[in-house]
């Protein structure tokens, strides 16, 4: 009775494994990590031939008990082990198993993305006409940036945040955070002061006005 119930279920499972080529989203890891790429089969005893490939290049091959190629280690569960992983190990991993009759019984695909942790960014202040441009550096194509103004999340998601003089009050503090899938770091706050801003902003105190005038003066002197 039990067998009658489990057999169709097993066949279904095997069909799912053989037909459904499931591509998962990336497994994100940091450079230097140990990574286990799971094979995930339940019936490992039935595996008579096993192949692992990385970006379509074969990296592991076992037939019966004979390991014929092992560029990578494989554990008891036929999962691929990558010690001290580097960026060149990113990409697609494909594991395939056949039974003793040569039928495909398991096939899996995993994407691995190896990233370096982001470096601590800095906000570069550049006074421009009618405001200030803040640039978050360094950035690379794997990271995203977010901005904070006075401790509150600001709108920008680009490396350069333009703040118009009308949005900029004296004492406003800005910071950016750079993150990728494995890390995130924030810059120290900057308090941009631009002469253009100074003349348009409401001046809180005479001291500040003096300060701004000094800055304008310094700028003019700098230009000469
Ligand atoms: C192999 O899989 C079993 C069952 O999922 C698990 O308990 C065991 O820890 C795994 N062995 C290794 C070396 O990962
Ligand atoms: C292998 O093939 C034989 C004959 O076709 C069949 O009886 C047996 O069940 C098969 N074994 C597996 C593991 O598929
Ligand atoms: C990011 O840039 C590097 C080289 O600078 C390149 O090799 C890589 O493919 C790029 N990644 C993306 C997701 O564009
Ligand atoms: C300032 O930022 C704006 C918006 O990103 C950009 O269009 C403009 O070219 C920048 N100005 C300078 C001088 O870099």
Short mmCIF file of C-alpha atoms and ligand atoms in Angstrom, two decimals:
data_model
loop_
_atom_site.label_atom_id
_atom_site.label_comp_id
_atom_site.label_asym_id
_atom_site.label_seq_id
_atom_site.Cartn_x
_atom_site.Cartn_y
_atom_site.Cartn_z
CA UNK A 1 0.00 0.00 0.00
CA UNK A 2 2.70 2.41 1.04
CA UNK A 3 4.75 1.47 -2.02
CA UNK A 4 1.80 2.06 -4.30
CA UNK A 5 1.55 5.58 -2.98
CA UNK A 6 5.21 6.47 -2.90
CA UNK A 7 6.19 5.10 -6.29
CA UNK A 8 4.16 7.61 -8.37
CA UNK A 9 5.43 10.34 -6.08
CA UNK A 10 9.01 9.26 -6.67
CA UNK A 11 8.51 9.13 -10.40
CA UNK A 12 7.05 12.61 -10.29
CA UNK A 13 10.01 13.85 -8.32
CA UNK A 14 12.45 12.27 -10.76
CA UNK A 15 10.56 13.82 -13.67
CA UNK A 16 10.71 17.20 -11.96
CA UNK A 17 14.44 16.87 -11.49
CA UNK A 18 15.10 15.75 -15.03
CA UNK A 19 12.83 18.17 -16.86
CA UNK A 20 12.79 21.25 -14.65
CA UNK A 21 16.11 23.00 -15.13
CA UNK A 22 15.85 25.40 -12.27
CA UNK A 23 18.04 28.49 -12.42
CA UNK A 24 18.31 30.18 -9.05
CA UNK A 25 19.22 33.79 -8.43
CA UNK A 26 22.81 34.51 -7.48
CA UNK A 27 24.40 33.12 -4.32
CA UNK A 28 26.36 36.18 -3.10
CA UNK A 29 29.66 35.57 -1.35
CA UNK A 30 32.62 37.64 -0.24
CA UNK A 31 36.13 37.13 -1.64
CA UNK A 32 37.90 34.65 0.67
CA UNK A 33 34.74 32.88 1.83
CA UNK A 34 34.23 29.14 1.79
CA UNK A 35 31.33 28.35 -0.51
CA UNK A 36 29.31 25.16 -0.70
CA UNK A 37 27.33 24.79 -3.91
CA UNK A 38 24.69 22.24 -2.99
CA UNK A 39 23.78 19.42 -5.26
CA UNK A 40 20.58 18.78 -3.36
CA UNK A 41 19.73 15.29 -4.57
CA UNK A 42 17.92 12.94 -2.18
CA UNK A 43 19.01 9.66 -3.78
CA UNK A 44 22.77 10.06 -3.86
CA UNK A 45 23.29 6.27 -3.73
CA UNK A 46 21.85 6.06 -7.23
CA UNK A 47 24.41 8.50 -8.69
CA UNK A 48 26.76 6.45 -10.83
CA UNK A 49 28.13 9.27 -12.92
CA UNK A 50 28.52 12.81 -11.70
CA UNK A 51 29.66 15.97 -13.43
CA UNK A 52 30.15 19.51 -12.25
CA UNK A 53 30.89 22.33 -14.65
CA UNK A 54 31.71 26.02 -14.15
CA UNK A 55 30.62 28.30 -16.99
CA UNK A 56 30.23 25.18 -19.18
CA UNK A 57 33.80 24.04 -18.50
CA UNK A 58 34.01 20.67 -16.74
CA UNK A 59 35.65 20.91 -13.31
CA UNK A 60 34.68 17.61 -11.69
CA UNK A 61 33.93 14.17 -13.07
CA UNK A 62 33.30 10.93 -11.22
CA UNK A 63 32.29 7.65 -12.76
CA UNK A 64 31.45 4.87 -10.35
CA UNK A 65 34.04 5.23 -7.62
CA UNK A 66 36.68 6.69 -9.93
CA UNK A 67 37.27 10.41 -9.69
CA UNK A 68 38.66 11.32 -13.10
CA UNK A 69 38.76 15.10 -12.74
CA UNK A 70 38.72 17.16 -9.56
CA UNK A 71 39.68 20.78 -9.96
CA UNK A 72 37.33 21.41 -7.02
CA UNK A 73 36.58 19.43 -3.88
CA UNK A 74 33.26 17.64 -3.53
CA UNK A 75 31.81 16.53 -0.17
CA UNK A 76 29.91 13.33 0.76
CA UNK A 77 26.69 14.88 -0.53
CA UNK A 78 28.29 15.63 -3.90
CA UNK A 79 28.16 19.36 -3.18
CA UNK A 80 30.99 21.42 -4.65
CA UNK A 81 33.35 23.04 -2.12
CA UNK A 82 35.18 26.26 -2.97
CA UNK A 83 37.72 27.35 -0.37
CA UNK A 84 39.00 30.95 -0.33
CA UNK A 85 36.76 31.90 -3.23
CA UNK A 86 37.90 34.57 -5.71
CA UNK A 87 35.98 36.73 -8.18
CA UNK A 88 36.94 34.55 -11.15
CA UNK A 89 34.90 31.76 -9.56
CA UNK A 90 31.69 33.74 -10.17
CA UNK A 91 29.32 32.40 -12.76
CA UNK A 92 27.18 29.40 -13.47
CA UNK A 93 27.67 26.03 -11.81
CA UNK A 94 25.93 23.00 -13.25
CA UNK A 95 25.76 19.64 -11.51
CA UNK A 96 24.51 16.57 -13.39
CA UNK A 97 24.02 12.99 -12.16
CA UNK A 98 23.19 9.80 -14.07
CA UNK A 99 22.13 6.46 -12.63
CA UNK A 100 23.63 3.10 -13.53
CA UNK A 101 21.42 2.90 -16.61
CA UNK A 102 22.72 6.19 -17.90
CA UNK A 103 19.49 8.07 -17.21
CA UNK A 104 19.75 11.64 -16.02
CA UNK A 105 18.48 11.67 -12.43
CA UNK A 106 19.50 15.10 -11.19
CA UNK A 107 20.53 18.37 -12.78
CA UNK A 108 20.96 21.63 -10.95
CA UNK A 109 22.16 25.11 -11.87
CA UNK A 110 23.44 27.69 -9.41
CA UNK A 111 24.73 31.19 -10.05
CA UNK A 112 27.57 32.35 -7.83
CA UNK A 113 28.45 36.04 -7.47
CA UNK A 114 31.68 36.78 -5.59
CA UNK A 115 32.09 40.38 -4.46
CA UNK A 116 34.70 42.45 -2.64
CA UNK A 117 33.40 44.38 0.35
CA UNK A 118 32.83 48.04 -0.53
CA UNK A 119 35.41 50.62 0.56
CA UNK A 120 34.45 53.42 2.91
CA UNK A 121 33.15 56.25 0.73
CA UNK A 122 33.73 59.99 0.95
CA UNK A 123 31.44 62.82 -0.02
CA UNK A 124 33.15 65.29 -2.37
CA UNK A 125 31.56 68.74 -2.25
CA UNK A 126 31.48 70.87 -5.38
CA UNK A 127 29.78 74.23 -5.37
CA UNK A 128 27.95 74.73 -8.64
CA UNK A 129 25.73 77.42 -10.01
CA UNK A 130 22.51 77.54 -7.93
CA UNK A 131 23.54 74.85 -5.49
CA UNK A 132 25.95 72.11 -4.67
CA UNK A 133 26.89 68.77 -6.22
CA UNK A 134 27.79 66.06 -3.78
CA UNK A 135 29.67 63.06 -5.17
CA UNK A 136 29.92 59.75 -3.35
CA UNK A 137 33.26 58.05 -4.04
CA UNK A 138 34.47 55.43 -4.74
CA UNK A 139 31.65 53.55 -6.45
CA UNK A 140 31.69 50.58 -8.76
CA UNK A 141 29.16 48.89 -10.98
CA UNK A 142 28.26 46.34 -8.28
CA UNK A 143 27.32 48.89 -5.65
CA UNK A 144 24.36 51.12 -5.01
CA UNK A 145 24.33 54.44 -3.22
CA UNK A 146 21.84 56.05 -0.89
CA UNK A 147 21.94 59.54 0.61
CA UNK A 148 21.13 60.96 4.01
CA UNK A 149 20.35 64.58 4.78
CA UNK A 150 20.47 65.48 8.49
CA UNK A 151 20.12 61.79 9.34
CA UNK A 152 17.03 61.27 7.17
CA UNK A 153 17.04 59.33 3.93
CA UNK A 154 17.19 61.70 0.96
CA UNK A 155 15.85 61.08 -2.54
CA UNK A 156 19.04 60.50 -4.56
CA UNK A 157 20.21 57.07 -5.67
CA UNK A 158 22.98 58.24 -8.02
CA UNK A 159 26.64 58.80 -7.22
CA UNK A 160 26.05 62.56 -7.67
CA UNK A 161 23.41 64.32 -5.59
CA UNK A 162 22.50 67.81 -6.70
CA UNK A 163 21.10 70.04 -4.00
CA UNK A 164 19.75 73.39 -5.11
CA UNK A 165 20.49 76.47 -3.03
CA UNK A 166 16.81 76.74 -2.07
CA UNK A 167 16.98 73.25 -0.48
CA UNK A 168 20.23 73.92 1.30
CA UNK A 169 20.34 75.56 4.69
CA UNK A 170 23.47 76.39 6.58
CA UNK A 171 24.33 73.51 8.93
CA UNK A 172 22.72 70.82 6.74
CA UNK A 173 24.66 67.58 6.98
CA UNK A 174 24.95 65.06 4.17
CA UNK A 175 26.30 61.56 4.03
CA UNK A 176 26.16 58.70 1.55
CA UNK A 177 26.11 54.94 2.03
CA UNK A 178 27.53 52.55 -0.54
CA UNK A 179 26.40 48.95 -0.45
CA UNK A 180 26.62 45.80 -2.47
CA UNK A 181 25.08 42.42 -1.67
CA UNK A 182 27.63 41.51 0.99
CA UNK A 183 28.61 44.79 2.65
CA UNK A 184 27.81 48.43 3.25
CA UNK A 185 29.74 51.45 4.44
CA UNK A 186 28.85 55.08 5.10
CA UNK A 187 30.77 58.27 4.57
CA UNK A 188 31.41 60.83 7.28
CA UNK A 189 28.97 63.74 7.30
CA UNK A 190 29.82 66.82 5.27
CA UNK A 191 28.38 70.29 5.78
CA UNK A 192 28.49 71.96 2.40
CA UNK A 193 28.95 75.73 2.36
CA UNK A 194 28.76 77.52 -0.96
CA UNK A 195 28.85 81.26 -1.40
CA UNK A 196 25.81 81.10 -3.68
CA UNK A 197 23.88 79.26 -0.98
CA UNK A 198 24.97 81.74 1.63
CA UNK A 199 23.59 84.74 -0.19
CA UNK A 200 20.21 83.04 -0.76
CA UNK A 201 19.74 81.19 2.49
CA UNK A 202 18.14 82.88 5.44
CA UNK A 203 20.96 83.82 7.71
CA UNK A 204 20.50 82.55 11.24
CA UNK A 205 23.00 84.80 12.93
CA UNK A 206 25.41 87.57 12.19
CA UNK A 207 28.27 85.22 13.00
CA UNK A 208 27.20 82.93 10.21
CA UNK A 209 26.86 85.85 7.84
CA UNK A 210 30.41 86.83 8.70
CA UNK A 211 31.51 83.26 8.10
CA UNK A 212 29.88 83.20 4.68
CA UNK A 213 31.34 86.54 3.73
CA UNK A 214 34.77 85.23 4.68
CA UNK A 215 34.22 82.21 2.47
CA UNK A 216 33.15 84.42 -0.43
CA UNK A 217 36.21 86.53 0.12
CA UNK A 218 38.46 83.48 0.21
CA UNK A 219 36.91 82.24 -3.01
CA UNK A 220 37.45 85.56 -4.73
CA UNK A 221 41.01 85.67 -3.54
CA UNK A 222 41.46 82.11 -4.76
CA UNK A 223 40.38 83.12 -8.24
CA UNK A 224 42.91 85.92 -8.58
C1 LIG B 1 24.93 15.76 3.83
O1 LIG B 1 23.50 15.85 3.90
C2 LIG B 1 22.96 15.46 5.15
C3 LIG B 1 21.45 15.46 5.01
O2 LIG B 1 20.99 16.65 4.39
C4 LIG B 1 23.47 16.39 6.23
O3 LIG B 1 22.95 16.02 7.49
C5 LIG B 1 24.98 16.34 6.25
O4 LIG B 1 25.48 17.29 7.20
C6 LIG B 1 25.56 16.65 4.89
N1 LIG B 1 26.99 16.47 4.90
C7 LIG B 1 27.85 17.42 4.54
C8 LIG B 1 29.29 17.10 4.59
O5 LIG B 1 27.45 18.52 4.18
C1 LIG B 2 17.72 0.15 -15.25
O1 LIG B 2 17.17 -0.51 -16.38
C2 LIG B 2 16.57 -1.78 -16.07
C3 LIG B 2 16.16 -2.42 -17.35
O2 LIG B 2 15.58 -1.51 -18.25
C4 LIG B 2 15.40 -1.53 -15.12
O3 LIG B 2 14.81 -2.76 -14.79
C5 LIG B 2 15.91 -0.84 -13.86
O4 LIG B 2 14.80 -0.51 -13.03
C6 LIG B 2 16.66 0.41 -14.22
N1 LIG B 2 17.24 0.91 -13.01
C7 LIG B 2 17.20 2.19 -12.70
C8 LIG B 2 17.92 2.58 -11.45
O5 LIG B 2 16.63 3.01 -13.40
C1 LIG B 3 31.75 45.60 -13.63
O1 LIG B 3 32.99 46.06 -14.14
C2 LIG B 3 33.95 45.05 -14.32
C3 LIG B 3 35.25 45.69 -14.78
O2 LIG B 3 35.36 46.99 -14.33
C4 LIG B 3 33.43 44.04 -15.33
O3 LIG B 3 34.36 42.99 -15.50
C5 LIG B 3 32.11 43.47 -14.87
O4 LIG B 3 31.56 42.62 -15.84
C6 LIG B 3 31.12 44.58 -14.57
N1 LIG B 3 29.93 44.00 -13.96
C7 LIG B 3 28.69 44.39 -14.29
C8 LIG B 3 27.59 43.71 -13.54
O5 LIG B 3 28.47 45.23 -15.14
C1 LIG B 4 25.81 68.81 -10.97
O1 LIG B 4 24.86 67.75 -10.91
C2 LIG B 4 23.87 67.81 -11.91
C3 LIG B 4 22.90 66.69 -11.61
O2 LIG B 4 23.54 65.47 -11.43
C4 LIG B 4 24.55 67.67 -13.27
O3 LIG B 4 23.57 67.73 -14.28
C5 LIG B 4 25.56 68.78 -13.45
O4 LIG B 4 26.24 68.60 -14.66
C6 LIG B 4 26.54 68.80 -12.29
N1 LIG B 4 27.39 69.99 -12.42
C7 LIG B 4 28.73 69.92 -12.41
C8 LIG B 4 29.46 71.21 -12.57
O5 LIG B 4 29.34 68.86 -12.27
#
